[in-house]
mmCIF file of C-alpha atoms in Angstrom:
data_model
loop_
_atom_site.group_PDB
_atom_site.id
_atom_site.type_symbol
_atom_site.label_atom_id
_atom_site.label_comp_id
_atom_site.label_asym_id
_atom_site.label_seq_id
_atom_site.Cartn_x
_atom_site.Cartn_y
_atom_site.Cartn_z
ATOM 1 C CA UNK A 147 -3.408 -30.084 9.492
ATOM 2 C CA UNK A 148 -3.594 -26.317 9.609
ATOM 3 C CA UNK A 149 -4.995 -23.810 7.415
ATOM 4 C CA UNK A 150 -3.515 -20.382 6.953
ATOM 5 C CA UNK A 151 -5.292 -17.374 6.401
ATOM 6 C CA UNK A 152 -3.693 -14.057 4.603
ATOM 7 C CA UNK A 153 -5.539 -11.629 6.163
ATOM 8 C CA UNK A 154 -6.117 -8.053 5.135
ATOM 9 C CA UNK A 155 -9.183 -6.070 6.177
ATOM 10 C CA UNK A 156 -12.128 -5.214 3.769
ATOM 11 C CA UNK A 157 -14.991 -7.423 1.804
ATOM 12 C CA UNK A 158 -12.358 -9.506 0.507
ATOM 13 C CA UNK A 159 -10.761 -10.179 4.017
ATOM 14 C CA UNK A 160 -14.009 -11.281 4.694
ATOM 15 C CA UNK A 161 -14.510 -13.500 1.927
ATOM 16 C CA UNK A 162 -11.328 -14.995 2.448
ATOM 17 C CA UNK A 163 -12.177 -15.455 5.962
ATOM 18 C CA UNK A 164 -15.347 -17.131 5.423
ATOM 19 C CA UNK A 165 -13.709 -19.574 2.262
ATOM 20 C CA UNK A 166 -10.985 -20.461 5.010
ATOM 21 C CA UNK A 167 -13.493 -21.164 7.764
ATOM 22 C CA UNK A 168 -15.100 -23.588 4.988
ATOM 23 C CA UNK A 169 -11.718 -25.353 4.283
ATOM 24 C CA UNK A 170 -11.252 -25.706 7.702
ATOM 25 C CA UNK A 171 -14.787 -27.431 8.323
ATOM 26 C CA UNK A 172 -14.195 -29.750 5.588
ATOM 27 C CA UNK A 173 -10.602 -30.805 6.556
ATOM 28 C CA UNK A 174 -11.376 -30.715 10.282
ATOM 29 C CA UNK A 175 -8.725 -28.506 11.463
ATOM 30 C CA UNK A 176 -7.747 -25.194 12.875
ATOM 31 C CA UNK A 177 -7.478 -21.911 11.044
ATOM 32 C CA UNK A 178 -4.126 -19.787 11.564
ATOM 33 C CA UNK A 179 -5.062 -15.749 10.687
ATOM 34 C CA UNK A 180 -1.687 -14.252 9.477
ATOM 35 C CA UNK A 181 -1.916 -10.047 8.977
ATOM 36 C CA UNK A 182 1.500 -8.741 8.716
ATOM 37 C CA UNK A 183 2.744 -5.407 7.682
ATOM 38 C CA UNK A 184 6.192 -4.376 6.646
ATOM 39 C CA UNK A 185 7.667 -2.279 9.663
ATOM 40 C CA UNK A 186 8.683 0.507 7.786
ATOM 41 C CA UNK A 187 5.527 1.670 7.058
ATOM 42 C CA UNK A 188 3.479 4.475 8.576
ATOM 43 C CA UNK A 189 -0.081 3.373 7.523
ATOM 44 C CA UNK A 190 -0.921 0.264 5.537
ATOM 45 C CA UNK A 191 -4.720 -0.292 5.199
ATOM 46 C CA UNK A 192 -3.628 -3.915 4.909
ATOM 47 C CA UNK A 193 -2.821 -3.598 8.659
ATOM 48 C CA UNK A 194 -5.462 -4.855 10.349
ATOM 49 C CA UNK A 195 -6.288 -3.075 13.668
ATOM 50 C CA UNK A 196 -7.840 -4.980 16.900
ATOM 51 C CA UNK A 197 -11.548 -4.410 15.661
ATOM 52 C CA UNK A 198 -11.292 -6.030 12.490
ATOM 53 C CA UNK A 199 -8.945 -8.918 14.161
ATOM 54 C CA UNK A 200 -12.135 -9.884 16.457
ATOM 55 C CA UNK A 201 -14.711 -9.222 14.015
ATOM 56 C CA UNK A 202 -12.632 -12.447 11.899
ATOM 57 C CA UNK A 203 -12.434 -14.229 15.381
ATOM 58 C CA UNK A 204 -16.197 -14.145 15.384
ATOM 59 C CA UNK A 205 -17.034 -15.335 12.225
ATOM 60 C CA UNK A 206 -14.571 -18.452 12.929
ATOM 61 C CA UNK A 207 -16.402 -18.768 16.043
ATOM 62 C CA UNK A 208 -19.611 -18.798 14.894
ATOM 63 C CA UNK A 209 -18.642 -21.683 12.642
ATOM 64 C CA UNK A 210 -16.956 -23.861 15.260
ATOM 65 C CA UNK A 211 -13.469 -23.262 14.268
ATOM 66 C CA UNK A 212 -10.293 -23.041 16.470
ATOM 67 C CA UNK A 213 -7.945 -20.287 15.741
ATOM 68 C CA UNK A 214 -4.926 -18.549 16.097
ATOM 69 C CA UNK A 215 -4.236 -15.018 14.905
ATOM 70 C CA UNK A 216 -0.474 -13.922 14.054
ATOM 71 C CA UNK A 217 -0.404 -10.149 14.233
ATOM 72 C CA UNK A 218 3.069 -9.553 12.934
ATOM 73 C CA UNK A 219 5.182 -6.341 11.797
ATOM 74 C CA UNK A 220 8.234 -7.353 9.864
ATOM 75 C CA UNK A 221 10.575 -5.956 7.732
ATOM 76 C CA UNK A 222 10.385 -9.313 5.454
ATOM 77 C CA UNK A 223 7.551 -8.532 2.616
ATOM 78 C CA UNK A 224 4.058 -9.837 3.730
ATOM 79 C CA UNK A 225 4.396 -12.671 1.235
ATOM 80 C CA UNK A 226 7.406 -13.802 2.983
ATOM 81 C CA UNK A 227 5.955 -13.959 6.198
ATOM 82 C CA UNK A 228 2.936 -15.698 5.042
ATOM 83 C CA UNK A 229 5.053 -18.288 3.262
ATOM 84 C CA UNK A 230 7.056 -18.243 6.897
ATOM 85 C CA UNK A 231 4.311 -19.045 9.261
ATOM 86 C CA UNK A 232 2.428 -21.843 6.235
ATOM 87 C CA UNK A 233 6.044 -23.660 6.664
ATOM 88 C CA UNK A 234 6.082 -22.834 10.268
ATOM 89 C CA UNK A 235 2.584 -25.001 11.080
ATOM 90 C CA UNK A 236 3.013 -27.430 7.667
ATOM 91 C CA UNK A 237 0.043 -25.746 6.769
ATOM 92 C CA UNK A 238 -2.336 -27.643 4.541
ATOM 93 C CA UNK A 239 -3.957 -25.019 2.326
ATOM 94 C CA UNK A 240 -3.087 -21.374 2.488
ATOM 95 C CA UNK A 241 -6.354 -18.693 1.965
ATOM 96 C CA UNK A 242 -5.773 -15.505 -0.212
ATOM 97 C CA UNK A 243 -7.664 -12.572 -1.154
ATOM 98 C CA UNK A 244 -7.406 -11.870 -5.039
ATOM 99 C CA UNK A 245 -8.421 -8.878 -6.656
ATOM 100 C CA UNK A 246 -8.505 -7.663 -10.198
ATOM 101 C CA UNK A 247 -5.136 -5.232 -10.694
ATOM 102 C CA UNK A 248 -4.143 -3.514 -13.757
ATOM 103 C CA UNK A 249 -1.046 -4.747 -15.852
ATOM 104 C CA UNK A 250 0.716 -1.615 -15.017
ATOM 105 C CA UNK A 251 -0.443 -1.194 -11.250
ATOM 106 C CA UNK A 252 1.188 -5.360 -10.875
ATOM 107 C CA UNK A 253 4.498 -4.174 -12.315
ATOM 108 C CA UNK A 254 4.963 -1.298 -10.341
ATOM 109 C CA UNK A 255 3.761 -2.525 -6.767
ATOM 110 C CA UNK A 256 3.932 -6.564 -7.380
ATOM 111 C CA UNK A 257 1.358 -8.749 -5.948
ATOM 112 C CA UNK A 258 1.466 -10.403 -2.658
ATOM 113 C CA UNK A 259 -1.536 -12.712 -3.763
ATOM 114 C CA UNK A 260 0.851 -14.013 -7.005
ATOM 115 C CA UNK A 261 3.502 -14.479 -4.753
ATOM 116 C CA UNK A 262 1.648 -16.458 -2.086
ATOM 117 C CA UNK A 263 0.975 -18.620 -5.011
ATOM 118 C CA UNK A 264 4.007 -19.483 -6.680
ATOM 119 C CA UNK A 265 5.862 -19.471 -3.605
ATOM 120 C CA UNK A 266 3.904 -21.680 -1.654
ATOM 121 C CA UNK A 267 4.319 -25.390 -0.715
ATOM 122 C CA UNK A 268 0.857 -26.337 -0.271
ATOM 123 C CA UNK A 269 -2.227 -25.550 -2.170
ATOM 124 C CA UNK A 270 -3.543 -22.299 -2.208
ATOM 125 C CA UNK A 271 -7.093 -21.342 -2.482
ATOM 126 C CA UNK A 272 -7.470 -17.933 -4.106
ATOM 127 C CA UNK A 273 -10.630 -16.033 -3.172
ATOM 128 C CA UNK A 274 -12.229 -13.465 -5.217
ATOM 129 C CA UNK A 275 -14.291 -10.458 -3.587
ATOM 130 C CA UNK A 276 -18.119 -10.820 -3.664
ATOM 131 C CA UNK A 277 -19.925 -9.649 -6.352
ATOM 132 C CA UNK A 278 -21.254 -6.299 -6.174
#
């Protein structure tokens, strides 16, 4: 049993973070942290950089959790590779960041979220950002 965390920095990288350190509790099982950017790519704020990668180790630690963090450049979309690593571990659950796009702004850039979701083989537990 394995979780897998999509991981991109901000609030709702932390939210996610925190919902998937929950899921893990309750299943009793490790936490995979999956960032990923496309290799192309000269800055993706997406990318997380080593700072943000421990600050997620510590809140898993604090909670008791095992993890594993996949820090990944690919030229596959970060969907893919997200969808790559969930098969790779028969992942249980898979944790995503949502946020609230625009019709327009999801036609012209897509949404790795939405295709997390329909592509996946497990459940998915979408996670919204806190409240301001």
């Amino acid at each position: 049993m394995t979780v897998v965390l999509a991981f991109a920095p901000g609030d709702l990288g932390t939210a996610a973070t925190r919902a998937a350190g929950r899921a893990a509790l309750l299943l009793g099982t490790d936490v995979v942290v999956v960032n990923t950017t496309r290799g192309d790519r000269l800055v993706d704020p997406r990318w997380a950089d080593h700072d943000q990668l421990v600050e997620v180790g510590t809140l898993l630690e604090g909670a008791g959790i095992e993890y594993t963090v996949r820090h990944l450049q690919s030229s596959a979309l970060p969907a893919e590779v997200v969808l790559g690593v969930a098969a790779e571990v028969a992942a249980d659950l898979v944790v995503v960041g949502v946020r609230h796009r625009t019709p327009v702004g999801k036609l012209v850039l897509g949404s790795t979220a939405q295709q997390i979701l329909l592509g996946a083989r497990c459940p998915v537990l979408a996670v919204k950002p806190p409240a301001p």
